[in-house]
Short mmCIF file of C-alpha atoms and ligand atoms in Angstrom, two decimals:
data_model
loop_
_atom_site.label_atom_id
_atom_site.label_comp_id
_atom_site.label_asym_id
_atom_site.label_seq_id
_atom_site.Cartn_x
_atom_site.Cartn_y
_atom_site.Cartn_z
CA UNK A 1 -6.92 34.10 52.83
CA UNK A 2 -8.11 37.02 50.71
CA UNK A 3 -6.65 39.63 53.46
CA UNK A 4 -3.51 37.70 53.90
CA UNK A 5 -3.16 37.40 49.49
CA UNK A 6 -3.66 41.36 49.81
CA UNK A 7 -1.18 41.95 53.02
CA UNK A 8 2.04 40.16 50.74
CA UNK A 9 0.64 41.39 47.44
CA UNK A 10 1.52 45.14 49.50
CA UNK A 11 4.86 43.72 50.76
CA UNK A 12 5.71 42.71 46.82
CA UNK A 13 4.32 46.38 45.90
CA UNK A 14 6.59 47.90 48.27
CA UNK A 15 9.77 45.58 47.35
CA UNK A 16 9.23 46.30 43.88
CA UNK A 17 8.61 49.82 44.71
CA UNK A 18 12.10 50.19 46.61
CA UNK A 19 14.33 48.08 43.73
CA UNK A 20 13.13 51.08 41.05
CA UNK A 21 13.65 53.75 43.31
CA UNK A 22 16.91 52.87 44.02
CA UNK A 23 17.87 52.11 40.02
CA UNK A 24 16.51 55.20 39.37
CA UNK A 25 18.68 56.93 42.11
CA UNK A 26 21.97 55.46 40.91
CA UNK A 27 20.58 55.99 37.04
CA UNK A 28 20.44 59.72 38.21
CA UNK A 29 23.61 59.44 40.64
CA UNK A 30 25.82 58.22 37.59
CA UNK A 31 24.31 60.98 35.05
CA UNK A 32 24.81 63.59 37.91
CA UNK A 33 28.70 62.08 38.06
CA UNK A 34 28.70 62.16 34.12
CA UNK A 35 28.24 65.87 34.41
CA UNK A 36 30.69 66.48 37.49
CA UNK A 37 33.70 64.56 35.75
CA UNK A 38 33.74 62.40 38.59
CA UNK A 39 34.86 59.03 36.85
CA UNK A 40 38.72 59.11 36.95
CA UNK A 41 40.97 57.29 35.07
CA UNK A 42 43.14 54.57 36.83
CA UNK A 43 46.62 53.00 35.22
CA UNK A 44 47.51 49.45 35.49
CA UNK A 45 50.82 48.65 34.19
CA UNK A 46 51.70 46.02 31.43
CA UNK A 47 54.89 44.47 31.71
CA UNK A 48 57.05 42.70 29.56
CA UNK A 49 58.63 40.26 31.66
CA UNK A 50 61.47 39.85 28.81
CA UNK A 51 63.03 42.60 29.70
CA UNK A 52 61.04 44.13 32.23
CA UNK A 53 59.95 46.72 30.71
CA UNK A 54 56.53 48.37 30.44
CA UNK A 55 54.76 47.19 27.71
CA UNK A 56 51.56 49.62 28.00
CA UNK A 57 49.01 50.31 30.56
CA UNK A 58 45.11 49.52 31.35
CA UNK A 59 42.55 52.38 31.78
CA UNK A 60 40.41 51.35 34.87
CA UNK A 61 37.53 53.61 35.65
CA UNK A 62 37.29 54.76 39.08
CA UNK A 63 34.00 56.73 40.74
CA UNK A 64 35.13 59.37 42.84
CA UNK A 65 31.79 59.93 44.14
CA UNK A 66 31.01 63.66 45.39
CA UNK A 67 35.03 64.34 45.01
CA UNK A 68 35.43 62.04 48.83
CA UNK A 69 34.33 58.65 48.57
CA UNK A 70 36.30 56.22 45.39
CA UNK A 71 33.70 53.38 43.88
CA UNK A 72 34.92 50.31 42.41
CA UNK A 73 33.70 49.57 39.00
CA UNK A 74 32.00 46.16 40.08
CA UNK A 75 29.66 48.65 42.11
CA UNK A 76 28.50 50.61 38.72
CA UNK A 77 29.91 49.41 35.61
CA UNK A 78 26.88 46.34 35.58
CA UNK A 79 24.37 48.97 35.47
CA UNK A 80 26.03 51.14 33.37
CA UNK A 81 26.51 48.40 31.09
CA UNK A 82 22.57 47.46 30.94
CA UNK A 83 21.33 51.36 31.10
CA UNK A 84 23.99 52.66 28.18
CA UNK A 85 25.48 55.15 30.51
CA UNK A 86 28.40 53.06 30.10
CA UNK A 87 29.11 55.02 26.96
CA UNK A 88 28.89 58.17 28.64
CA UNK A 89 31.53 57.49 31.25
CA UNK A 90 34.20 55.97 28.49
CA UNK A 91 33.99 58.94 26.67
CA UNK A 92 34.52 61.19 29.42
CA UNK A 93 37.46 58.61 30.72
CA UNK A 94 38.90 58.83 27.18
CA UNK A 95 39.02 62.47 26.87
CA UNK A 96 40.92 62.68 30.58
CA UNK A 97 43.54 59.93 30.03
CA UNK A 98 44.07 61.48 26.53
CA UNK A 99 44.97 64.69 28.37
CA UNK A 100 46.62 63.02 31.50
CA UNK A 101 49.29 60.88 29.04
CA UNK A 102 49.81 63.61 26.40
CA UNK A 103 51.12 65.36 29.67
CA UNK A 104 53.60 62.81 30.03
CA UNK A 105 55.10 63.26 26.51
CA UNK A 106 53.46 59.80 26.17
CA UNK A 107 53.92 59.37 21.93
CA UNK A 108 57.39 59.55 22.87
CA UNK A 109 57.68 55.81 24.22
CA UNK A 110 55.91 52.88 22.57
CA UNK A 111 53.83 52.46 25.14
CA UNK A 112 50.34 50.88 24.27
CA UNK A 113 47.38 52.17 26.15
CA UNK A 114 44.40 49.91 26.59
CA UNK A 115 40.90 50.84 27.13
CA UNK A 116 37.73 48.78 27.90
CA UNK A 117 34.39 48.77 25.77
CA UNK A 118 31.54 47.18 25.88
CA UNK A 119 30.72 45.10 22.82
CA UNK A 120 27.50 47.54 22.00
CA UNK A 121 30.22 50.62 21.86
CA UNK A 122 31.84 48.35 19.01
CA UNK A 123 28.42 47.93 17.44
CA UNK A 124 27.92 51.62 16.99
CA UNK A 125 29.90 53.06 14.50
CA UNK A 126 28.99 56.82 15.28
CA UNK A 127 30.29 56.65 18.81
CA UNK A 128 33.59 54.89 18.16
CA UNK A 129 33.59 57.40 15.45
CA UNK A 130 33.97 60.33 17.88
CA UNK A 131 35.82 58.16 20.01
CA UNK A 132 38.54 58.33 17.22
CA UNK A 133 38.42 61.73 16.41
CA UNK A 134 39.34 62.78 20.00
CA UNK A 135 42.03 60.51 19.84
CA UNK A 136 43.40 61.73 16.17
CA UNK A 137 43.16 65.29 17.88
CA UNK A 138 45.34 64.46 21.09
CA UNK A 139 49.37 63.85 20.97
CA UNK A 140 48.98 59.99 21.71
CA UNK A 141 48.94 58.29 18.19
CA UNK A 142 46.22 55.85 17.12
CA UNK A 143 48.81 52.55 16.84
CA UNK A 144 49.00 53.42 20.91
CA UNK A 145 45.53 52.83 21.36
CA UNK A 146 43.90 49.25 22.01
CA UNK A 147 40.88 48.59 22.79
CA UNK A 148 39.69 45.45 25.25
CA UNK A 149 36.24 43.89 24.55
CA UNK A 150 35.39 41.84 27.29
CA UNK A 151 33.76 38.10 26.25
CA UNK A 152 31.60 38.46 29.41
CA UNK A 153 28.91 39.72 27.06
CA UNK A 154 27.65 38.81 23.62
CA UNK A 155 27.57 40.85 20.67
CA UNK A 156 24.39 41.22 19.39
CA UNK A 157 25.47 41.95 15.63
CA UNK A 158 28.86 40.88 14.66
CA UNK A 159 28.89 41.38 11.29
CA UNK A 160 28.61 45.53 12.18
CA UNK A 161 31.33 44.69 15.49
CA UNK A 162 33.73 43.02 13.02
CA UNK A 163 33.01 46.25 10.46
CA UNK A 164 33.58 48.87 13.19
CA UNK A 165 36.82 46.95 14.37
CA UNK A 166 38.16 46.82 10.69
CA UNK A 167 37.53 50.79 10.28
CA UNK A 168 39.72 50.81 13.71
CA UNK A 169 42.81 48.80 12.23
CA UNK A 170 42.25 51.10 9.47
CA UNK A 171 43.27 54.01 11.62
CA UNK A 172 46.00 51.80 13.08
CA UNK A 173 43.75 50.75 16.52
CA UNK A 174 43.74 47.50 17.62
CA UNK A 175 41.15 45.40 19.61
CA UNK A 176 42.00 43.00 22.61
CA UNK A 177 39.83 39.68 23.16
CA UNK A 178 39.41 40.73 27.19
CA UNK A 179 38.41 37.79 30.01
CA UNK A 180 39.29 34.99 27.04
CA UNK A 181 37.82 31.50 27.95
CA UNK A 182 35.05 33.17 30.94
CA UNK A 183 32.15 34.02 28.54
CA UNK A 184 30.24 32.76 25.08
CA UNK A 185 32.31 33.74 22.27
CA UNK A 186 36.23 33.20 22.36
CA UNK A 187 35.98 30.21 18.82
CA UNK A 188 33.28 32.32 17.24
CA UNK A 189 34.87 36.12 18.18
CA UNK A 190 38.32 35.22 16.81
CA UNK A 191 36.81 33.35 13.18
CA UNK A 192 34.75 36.81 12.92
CA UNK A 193 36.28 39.48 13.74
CA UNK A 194 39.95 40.94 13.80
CA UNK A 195 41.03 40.79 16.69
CA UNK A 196 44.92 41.37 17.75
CA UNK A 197 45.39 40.00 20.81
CA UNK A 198 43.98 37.57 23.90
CA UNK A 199 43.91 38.72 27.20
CA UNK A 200 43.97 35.86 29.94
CA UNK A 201 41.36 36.21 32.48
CA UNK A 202 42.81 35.92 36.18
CA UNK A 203 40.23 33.18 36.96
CA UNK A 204 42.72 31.09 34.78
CA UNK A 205 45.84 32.27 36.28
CA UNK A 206 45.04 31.78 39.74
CA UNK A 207 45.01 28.02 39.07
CA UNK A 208 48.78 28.29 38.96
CA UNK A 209 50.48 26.94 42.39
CA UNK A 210 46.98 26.31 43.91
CA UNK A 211 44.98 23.75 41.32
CA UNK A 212 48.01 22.03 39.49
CA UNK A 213 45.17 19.23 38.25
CA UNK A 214 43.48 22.12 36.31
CA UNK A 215 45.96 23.92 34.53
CA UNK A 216 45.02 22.13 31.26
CA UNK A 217 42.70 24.48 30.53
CA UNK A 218 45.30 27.42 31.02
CA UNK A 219 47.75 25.34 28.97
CA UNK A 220 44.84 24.77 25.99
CA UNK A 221 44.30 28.53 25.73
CA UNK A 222 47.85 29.15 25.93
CA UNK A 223 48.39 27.11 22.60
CA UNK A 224 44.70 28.66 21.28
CA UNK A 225 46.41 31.96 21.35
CA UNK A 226 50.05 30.62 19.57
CA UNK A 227 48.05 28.69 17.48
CA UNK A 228 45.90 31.88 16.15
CA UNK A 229 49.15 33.44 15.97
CA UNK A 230 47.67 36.38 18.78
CA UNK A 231 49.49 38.36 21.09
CA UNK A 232 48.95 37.29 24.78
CA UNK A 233 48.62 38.88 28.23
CA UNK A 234 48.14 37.56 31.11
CA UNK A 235 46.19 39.22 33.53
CA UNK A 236 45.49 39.06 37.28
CA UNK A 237 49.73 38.02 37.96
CA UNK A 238 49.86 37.92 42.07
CA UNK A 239 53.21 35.77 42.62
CA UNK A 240 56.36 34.98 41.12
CA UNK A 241 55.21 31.36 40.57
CA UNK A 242 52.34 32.53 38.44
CA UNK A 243 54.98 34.65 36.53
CA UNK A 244 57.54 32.69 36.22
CA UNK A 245 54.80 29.34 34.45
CA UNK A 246 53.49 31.76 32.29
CA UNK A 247 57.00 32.78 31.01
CA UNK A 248 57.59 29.57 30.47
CA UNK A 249 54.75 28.82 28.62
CA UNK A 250 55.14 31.87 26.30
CA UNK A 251 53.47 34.18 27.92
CA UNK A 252 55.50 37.11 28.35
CA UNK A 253 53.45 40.42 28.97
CA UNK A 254 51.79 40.22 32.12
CA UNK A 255 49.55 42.34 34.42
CA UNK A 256 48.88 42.09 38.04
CA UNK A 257 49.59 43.39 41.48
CA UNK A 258 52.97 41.03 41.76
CA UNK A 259 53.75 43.67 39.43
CA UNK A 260 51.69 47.21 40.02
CA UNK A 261 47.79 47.70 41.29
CA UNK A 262 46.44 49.84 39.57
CA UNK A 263 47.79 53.63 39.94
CA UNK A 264 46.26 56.92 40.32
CA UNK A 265 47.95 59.44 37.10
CA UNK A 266 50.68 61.14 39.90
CA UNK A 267 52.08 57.49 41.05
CA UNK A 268 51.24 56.32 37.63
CA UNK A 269 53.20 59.15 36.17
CA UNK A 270 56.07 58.53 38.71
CA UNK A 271 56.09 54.77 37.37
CA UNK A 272 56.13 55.47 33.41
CA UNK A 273 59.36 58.37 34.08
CA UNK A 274 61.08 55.76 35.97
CA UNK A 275 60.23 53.10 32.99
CA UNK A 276 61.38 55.51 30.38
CA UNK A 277 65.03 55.88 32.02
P1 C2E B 1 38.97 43.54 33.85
O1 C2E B 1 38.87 44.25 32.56
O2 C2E B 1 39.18 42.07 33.78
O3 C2E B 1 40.12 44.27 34.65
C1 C2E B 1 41.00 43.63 35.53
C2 C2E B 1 40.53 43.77 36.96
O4 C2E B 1 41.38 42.98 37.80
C3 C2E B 1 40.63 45.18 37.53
O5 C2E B 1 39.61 45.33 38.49
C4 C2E B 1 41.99 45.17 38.22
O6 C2E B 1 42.11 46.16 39.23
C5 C2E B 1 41.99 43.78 38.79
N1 C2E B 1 43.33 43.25 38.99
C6 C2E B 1 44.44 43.48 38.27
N2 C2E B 1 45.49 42.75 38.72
C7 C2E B 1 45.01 42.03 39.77
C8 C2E B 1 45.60 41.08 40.67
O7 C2E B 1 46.77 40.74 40.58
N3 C2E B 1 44.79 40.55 41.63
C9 C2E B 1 43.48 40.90 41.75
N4 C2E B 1 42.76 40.33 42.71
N5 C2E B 1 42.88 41.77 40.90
C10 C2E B 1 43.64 42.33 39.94
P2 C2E B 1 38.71 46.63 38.55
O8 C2E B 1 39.54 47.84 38.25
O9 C2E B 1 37.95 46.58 39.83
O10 C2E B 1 37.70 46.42 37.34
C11 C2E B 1 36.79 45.35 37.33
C12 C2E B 1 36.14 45.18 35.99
O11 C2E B 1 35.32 46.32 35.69
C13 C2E B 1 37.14 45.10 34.84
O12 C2E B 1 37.64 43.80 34.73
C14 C2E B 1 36.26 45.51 33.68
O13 C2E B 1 35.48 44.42 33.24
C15 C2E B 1 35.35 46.53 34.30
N6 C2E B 1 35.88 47.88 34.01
C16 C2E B 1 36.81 48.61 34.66
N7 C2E B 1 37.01 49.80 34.07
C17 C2E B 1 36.18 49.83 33.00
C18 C2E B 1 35.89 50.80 31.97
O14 C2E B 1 36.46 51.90 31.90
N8 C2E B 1 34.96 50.46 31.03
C19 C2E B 1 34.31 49.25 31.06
N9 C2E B 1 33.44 48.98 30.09
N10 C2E B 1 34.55 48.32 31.99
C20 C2E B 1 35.47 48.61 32.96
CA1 CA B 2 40.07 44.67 30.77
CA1 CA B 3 40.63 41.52 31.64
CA1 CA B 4 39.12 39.79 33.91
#
Protein backbone atom coordinates (compact mmCIF):
# COMPACT_ATOMS: atom_id res chain seq x y z
CA UNK A 1 0.00 0.00 0.00
CA UNK A 2 2.82 2.30 1.10
CA UNK A 3 4.69 1.74 -2.47
CA UNK A 4 1.52 2.05 -4.38
CA UNK A 5 0.51 5.65 -1.99
CA UNK A 6 4.19 6.70 -3.18
CA UNK A 7 3.88 5.45 -7.07
CA UNK A 8 0.44 8.03 -7.52
CA UNK A 9 1.76 10.54 -5.01
CA UNK A 10 4.79 10.73 -8.14
CA UNK A 11 2.08 10.66 -10.85
CA UNK A 12 0.26 13.83 -8.86
CA UNK A 13 3.98 15.35 -8.56
CA UNK A 14 4.46 15.05 -12.13
CA UNK A 15 0.76 16.33 -13.16
CA UNK A 16 1.19 19.16 -11.01
CA UNK A 17 4.62 19.57 -12.25
CA UNK A 18 3.44 19.75 -16.05
CA UNK A 19 0.14 22.25 -15.32
CA UNK A 20 2.96 25.03 -13.91
CA UNK A 21 5.28 24.47 -16.53
CA UNK A 22 2.99 25.02 -19.04
CA UNK A 23 1.34 28.38 -17.19
CA UNK A 24 4.58 29.49 -16.87
CA UNK A 25 5.33 28.92 -20.66
CA UNK A 26 2.27 30.79 -21.89
CA UNK A 27 2.91 33.50 -18.82
CA UNK A 28 6.33 33.93 -20.67
CA UNK A 29 4.82 33.28 -24.33
CA UNK A 30 2.27 36.26 -23.78
CA UNK A 31 5.06 38.70 -22.15
CA UNK A 32 7.41 37.63 -25.07
CA UNK A 33 4.20 38.66 -27.52
CA UNK A 34 3.74 41.87 -25.27
CA UNK A 35 7.19 42.87 -26.38
CA UNK A 36 6.89 41.71 -30.18
CA UNK A 37 3.51 43.73 -30.74
CA UNK A 38 2.01 40.62 -31.67
CA UNK A 39 -1.66 41.22 -30.34
CA UNK A 40 -3.51 42.90 -33.28
CA UNK A 41 -6.44 44.73 -33.23
CA UNK A 42 -9.62 43.24 -34.92
CA UNK A 43 -12.91 45.48 -36.03
CA UNK A 44 -16.36 44.30 -35.62
CA UNK A 45 -18.87 46.53 -37.04
CA UNK A 46 -21.93 48.13 -35.20
CA UNK A 47 -24.81 48.74 -37.19
CA UNK A 48 -27.69 50.76 -36.94
CA UNK A 49 -30.29 48.83 -38.48
CA UNK A 50 -32.44 52.24 -38.81
CA UNK A 51 -30.75 53.29 -41.42
CA UNK A 52 -28.11 50.94 -41.93
CA UNK A 53 -25.55 52.68 -41.14
CA UNK A 54 -22.46 52.00 -39.02
CA UNK A 55 -22.94 52.96 -35.72
CA UNK A 56 -19.23 52.22 -34.36
CA UNK A 57 -17.02 49.27 -34.18
CA UNK A 58 -15.65 46.59 -31.48
CA UNK A 59 -11.86 46.20 -30.82
CA UNK A 60 -11.27 42.34 -30.66
CA UNK A 61 -7.79 41.30 -29.75
CA UNK A 62 -6.23 38.87 -31.95
CA UNK A 63 -2.68 36.81 -31.14
CA UNK A 64 -0.71 36.64 -34.10
CA UNK A 65 1.61 34.31 -32.57
CA UNK A 66 5.36 34.39 -34.00
CA UNK A 67 3.87 36.76 -36.99
CA UNK A 68 2.20 32.97 -38.70
CA UNK A 69 -0.18 31.39 -36.57
CA UNK A 70 -3.66 33.90 -35.36
CA UNK A 71 -4.99 32.85 -31.58
CA UNK A 72 -8.42 33.40 -30.58
CA UNK A 73 -8.90 35.33 -27.45
CA UNK A 74 -10.82 32.38 -25.64
CA UNK A 75 -7.25 30.65 -25.93
CA UNK A 76 -5.44 33.61 -23.79
CA UNK A 77 -7.57 36.30 -22.64
CA UNK A 78 -8.69 33.78 -19.31
CA UNK A 79 -5.20 33.75 -18.30
CA UNK A 80 -4.45 37.04 -19.07
CA UNK A 81 -7.33 38.03 -17.16
CA UNK A 82 -6.19 36.02 -13.83
CA UNK A 83 -2.21 36.84 -14.35
CA UNK A 84 -2.80 40.89 -15.08
CA UNK A 85 -1.12 40.64 -18.39
CA UNK A 86 -4.42 41.48 -19.60
CA UNK A 87 -3.50 45.07 -18.99
CA UNK A 88 -0.48 44.83 -20.88
CA UNK A 89 -2.05 43.66 -24.11
CA UNK A 90 -5.04 46.49 -23.96
CA UNK A 91 -2.63 49.01 -23.79
CA UNK A 92 -0.61 47.90 -26.54
CA UNK A 93 -4.12 47.17 -28.58
CA UNK A 94 -5.12 50.76 -27.68
CA UNK A 95 -2.10 52.46 -28.85
CA UNK A 96 -2.39 50.40 -32.46
CA UNK A 97 -6.13 50.96 -33.14
CA UNK A 98 -5.52 54.62 -32.05
CA UNK A 99 -2.98 54.78 -34.88
CA UNK A 100 -4.82 52.35 -37.33
CA UNK A 101 -8.31 54.71 -37.15
CA UNK A 102 -6.59 58.12 -36.96
CA UNK A 103 -5.31 56.74 -40.42
CA UNK A 104 -8.69 56.59 -41.59
CA UNK A 105 -9.52 60.27 -40.83
CA UNK A 106 -11.70 58.47 -38.21
CA UNK A 107 -12.86 61.93 -35.97
CA UNK A 108 -14.31 62.80 -39.14
CA UNK A 109 -17.49 60.40 -38.85
CA UNK A 110 -19.32 59.81 -35.58
CA UNK A 111 -18.31 56.64 -35.37
CA UNK A 112 -18.02 55.17 -31.74
CA UNK A 113 -15.19 52.82 -31.07
CA UNK A 114 -15.58 50.26 -28.35
CA UNK A 115 -12.96 48.61 -26.37
CA UNK A 116 -13.04 45.78 -23.76
CA UNK A 117 -11.66 46.00 -20.06
CA UNK A 118 -11.57 44.02 -17.47
CA UNK A 119 -13.34 45.31 -14.38
CA UNK A 120 -9.75 45.48 -12.36
CA UNK A 121 -8.50 47.99 -15.36
CA UNK A 122 -11.63 50.14 -14.12
CA UNK A 123 -10.48 49.71 -10.55
CA UNK A 124 -7.13 51.28 -11.19
CA UNK A 125 -7.22 54.73 -11.71
CA UNK A 126 -3.44 55.14 -12.79
CA UNK A 127 -3.77 52.81 -15.73
CA UNK A 128 -7.01 54.13 -17.19
CA UNK A 129 -5.22 57.28 -16.49
CA UNK A 130 -2.59 56.63 -19.18
CA UNK A 131 -5.09 54.90 -21.04
CA UNK A 132 -6.67 58.44 -21.50
CA UNK A 133 -3.80 60.35 -22.12
CA UNK A 134 -2.90 58.27 -25.23
CA UNK A 135 -6.20 58.73 -26.35
CA UNK A 136 -6.33 62.77 -25.67
CA UNK A 137 -2.93 62.66 -27.70
CA UNK A 138 -4.32 60.73 -30.88
CA UNK A 139 -6.87 62.39 -33.59
CA UNK A 140 -9.88 60.14 -32.39
CA UNK A 141 -11.78 62.30 -29.75
CA UNK A 142 -12.65 61.00 -26.28
CA UNK A 143 -16.81 61.12 -26.90
CA UNK A 144 -15.62 58.26 -29.69
CA UNK A 145 -14.33 56.11 -27.17
CA UNK A 146 -16.50 53.48 -25.10
CA UNK A 147 -15.45 51.24 -23.09
CA UNK A 148 -17.21 47.51 -22.55
CA UNK A 149 -16.91 45.93 -19.05
CA UNK A 150 -17.89 42.54 -19.29
CA UNK A 151 -20.41 41.21 -16.19
CA UNK A 152 -18.61 37.84 -16.53
CA UNK A 153 -16.49 39.01 -13.63
CA UNK A 154 -17.09 40.87 -10.39
CA UNK A 155 -15.69 44.00 -9.34
CA UNK A 156 -13.95 43.75 -6.37
CA UNK A 157 -14.36 47.55 -5.25
CA UNK A 158 -17.09 49.44 -6.84
CA UNK A 159 -17.13 52.36 -5.10
CA UNK A 160 -13.32 53.11 -6.83
CA UNK A 161 -14.96 51.34 -10.47
CA UNK A 162 -17.92 53.77 -10.24
CA UNK A 163 -15.13 56.76 -9.35
CA UNK A 164 -12.82 55.82 -12.24
CA UNK A 165 -15.92 55.58 -14.66
CA UNK A 166 -17.19 59.10 -13.48
CA UNK A 167 -13.52 60.67 -14.16
CA UNK A 168 -14.16 58.90 -17.76
CA UNK A 169 -17.62 60.70 -18.50
CA UNK A 170 -15.73 63.56 -17.28
CA UNK A 171 -13.47 63.41 -20.29
CA UNK A 172 -16.53 62.60 -22.39
CA UNK A 173 -15.85 58.42 -22.35
CA UNK A 174 -18.49 56.27 -21.86
CA UNK A 175 -18.73 52.70 -20.36
CA UNK A 176 -20.81 49.73 -21.89
CA UNK A 177 -22.49 47.03 -19.46
CA UNK A 178 -20.86 44.00 -21.82
CA UNK A 179 -22.51 40.15 -21.70
CA UNK A 180 -25.74 41.86 -19.67
CA UNK A 181 -27.87 39.12 -17.91
CA UNK A 182 -24.66 36.11 -18.16
CA UNK A 183 -22.80 37.07 -14.92
CA UNK A 184 -23.37 38.52 -11.07
CA UNK A 185 -23.94 42.09 -11.32
CA UNK A 186 -26.35 43.57 -14.10
CA UNK A 187 -29.25 45.16 -10.84
CA UNK A 188 -26.30 46.03 -8.65
CA UNK A 189 -23.72 47.46 -11.67
CA UNK A 190 -26.39 49.76 -13.13
CA UNK A 191 -27.71 51.29 -9.28
CA UNK A 192 -23.75 51.91 -8.79
CA UNK A 193 -22.13 52.97 -11.32
CA UNK A 194 -22.71 55.12 -14.58
CA UNK A 195 -22.99 53.22 -17.00
CA UNK A 196 -24.31 54.34 -20.69
CA UNK A 197 -25.31 51.55 -22.33
CA UNK A 198 -26.29 47.49 -22.23
CA UNK A 199 -24.83 45.23 -24.47
CA UNK A 200 -26.95 41.95 -25.11
CA UNK A 201 -25.01 38.86 -24.76
CA UNK A 202 -25.50 36.42 -27.87
CA UNK A 203 -26.46 33.58 -25.47
CA UNK A 204 -29.77 35.65 -25.33
CA UNK A 205 -30.13 36.29 -28.92
CA UNK A 206 -29.69 32.96 -30.14
CA UNK A 207 -32.98 32.03 -28.44
CA UNK A 208 -34.66 33.91 -31.27
CA UNK A 209 -36.21 31.39 -34.03
CA UNK A 210 -34.80 28.35 -32.11
CA UNK A 211 -36.33 28.56 -28.25
CA UNK A 212 -39.55 30.73 -28.84
CA UNK A 213 -40.69 29.37 -25.06
CA UNK A 214 -37.62 31.30 -23.68
CA UNK A 215 -37.56 34.54 -25.11
CA UNK A 216 -39.05 36.06 -21.92
CA UNK A 217 -35.98 36.51 -20.59
CA UNK A 218 -34.70 38.42 -23.81
CA UNK A 219 -37.97 40.37 -23.73
CA UNK A 220 -37.39 41.25 -19.66
CA UNK A 221 -33.94 42.67 -20.41
CA UNK A 222 -35.16 44.33 -23.36
CA UNK A 223 -37.62 46.47 -21.14
CA UNK A 224 -34.61 46.48 -18.18
CA UNK A 225 -32.63 48.46 -20.62
CA UNK A 226 -35.83 51.02 -21.83
CA UNK A 227 -36.76 51.07 -18.48
CA UNK A 228 -33.13 52.41 -17.22
CA UNK A 229 -33.45 54.61 -20.06
CA UNK A 230 -29.82 52.81 -21.60
CA UNK A 231 -28.73 52.53 -24.96
CA UNK A 232 -28.90 48.89 -26.31
CA UNK A 233 -26.91 46.58 -28.61
CA UNK A 234 -27.43 43.53 -29.46
CA UNK A 235 -24.71 41.35 -29.98
CA UNK A 236 -24.01 37.95 -31.57
CA UNK A 237 -26.93 38.89 -34.75
CA UNK A 238 -26.54 35.60 -37.18
CA UNK A 239 -29.98 35.83 -39.23
CA UNK A 240 -32.44 38.15 -40.44
CA UNK A 241 -35.03 36.68 -38.02
CA UNK A 242 -32.88 37.57 -35.06
CA UNK A 243 -32.64 41.10 -36.65
CA UNK A 244 -35.63 41.74 -37.69
CA UNK A 245 -37.36 40.65 -33.49
CA UNK A 246 -34.92 42.74 -32.11
CA UNK A 247 -35.97 45.74 -34.32
CA UNK A 248 -39.08 45.20 -33.34
CA UNK A 249 -38.54 45.13 -29.91
CA UNK A 250 -36.43 48.35 -29.91
CA UNK A 251 -33.41 47.19 -30.41
CA UNK A 252 -31.86 48.88 -33.17
CA UNK A 253 -27.92 48.74 -33.14
CA UNK A 254 -26.85 45.38 -33.66
CA UNK A 255 -23.61 43.34 -34.06
CA UNK A 256 -23.02 40.02 -35.57
CA UNK A 257 -21.80 38.07 -38.52
CA UNK A 258 -25.48 38.44 -40.37
CA UNK A 259 -23.92 41.69 -40.52
CA UNK A 260 -19.78 41.65 -40.56
CA UNK A 261 -17.24 39.07 -38.56
CA UNK A 262 -14.96 40.68 -37.31
CA UNK A 263 -12.34 42.45 -39.83
CA UNK A 264 -8.71 42.72 -40.06
CA UNK A 265 -7.82 47.05 -40.32
CA UNK A 266 -7.36 46.67 -44.54
CA UNK A 267 -11.04 44.96 -44.98
CA UNK A 268 -12.07 46.89 -41.98
CA UNK A 269 -10.81 50.04 -43.57
CA UNK A 270 -12.45 49.04 -46.94
CA UNK A 271 -15.85 48.68 -44.90
CA UNK A 272 -15.79 52.16 -42.87
CA UNK A 273 -14.84 54.18 -46.66
CA UNK A 274 -17.69 52.43 -48.13
CA UNK A 275 -19.92 53.42 -44.86
CA UNK A 276 -18.79 56.97 -45.03
CA UNK A 277 -20.08 57.43 -48.81
P1 LIG B 1 -17.37 39.51 -26.31
O1 LIG B 1 -16.87 40.79 -25.74
O2 LIG B 1 -18.74 39.10 -25.92
O3 LIG B 1 -17.21 39.67 -27.87
C1 LIG B 1 -18.08 39.10 -28.81
C2 LIG B 1 -17.54 37.79 -29.34
O4 LIG B 1 -18.53 37.20 -30.18
C3 LIG B 1 -16.31 37.93 -30.23
O5 LIG B 1 -15.54 36.75 -30.07
C4 LIG B 1 -16.90 37.97 -31.63
O6 LIG B 1 -15.99 37.59 -32.64
C5 LIG B 1 -18.02 36.98 -31.47
N1 LIG B 1 -19.12 37.21 -32.40
C6 LIG B 1 -19.57 38.38 -32.89
N2 LIG B 1 -20.66 38.20 -33.67
C7 LIG B 1 -20.90 36.87 -33.68
C8 LIG B 1 -21.89 36.04 -34.31
O7 LIG B 1 -22.78 36.51 -35.00
N3 LIG B 1 -21.82 34.70 -34.08
C9 LIG B 1 -20.85 34.15 -33.29
N4 LIG B 1 -20.84 32.83 -33.12
N5 LIG B 1 -19.91 34.90 -32.66
C10 LIG B 1 -19.93 36.24 -32.86
P2 LIG B 1 -13.98 36.79 -29.89
O8 LIG B 1 -13.39 37.88 -30.75
O9 LIG B 1 -13.47 35.41 -30.05
O10 LIG B 1 -13.81 37.24 -28.37
C11 LIG B 1 -14.27 36.43 -27.33
C12 LIG B 1 -14.26 37.16 -26.01
O11 LIG B 1 -12.92 37.46 -25.62
C13 LIG B 1 -14.98 38.50 -26.06
O12 LIG B 1 -16.36 38.30 -25.92
C14 LIG B 1 -14.35 39.20 -24.88
O13 LIG B 1 -14.95 38.78 -23.68
C15 LIG B 1 -12.93 38.68 -24.92
N6 LIG B 1 -12.08 39.67 -25.60
C16 LIG B 1 -11.84 39.85 -26.92
N7 LIG B 1 -11.00 40.87 -27.14
C17 LIG B 1 -10.70 41.37 -25.92
C18 LIG B 1 -9.86 42.45 -25.44
O14 LIG B 1 -9.21 43.18 -26.20
N8 LIG B 1 -9.81 42.66 -24.09
C19 LIG B 1 -10.51 41.88 -23.22
N9 LIG B 1 -10.43 42.17 -21.91
N10 LIG B 1 -11.30 40.88 -23.61
C20 LIG B 1 -11.39 40.62 -24.95
CA1 LIG C 1 -17.35 42.93 -25.74
CA1 LIG D 1 -20.21 41.26 -25.57
CA1 LIG E 1 -20.64 38.09 -25.17
Amino acid sequence: LFIIGGILGFFVFLVINFHIKRKLSLHSLIEKGIIRKEFIPYYQPIINVNNNKMYGCEVLVRWWFNKKELISPDDFIPYAEKSGLIIDITNVLIEKTLIQLSSLNWKKSSAIISINLVPEQLENKQSMRKVVDLIIKSTILPKQIAFEITERMSFTDLDKAASVIDYLKAQGINVKLDDAGTGYGSFSYIQNLNLQSLKIDKMFVDMIGTHDHKLFVLDSIIAFGKKAGMEMIAEGVETKQQSDYLLQHGVYLQQGFYFSEPLKFEQFSRYFKEDQR
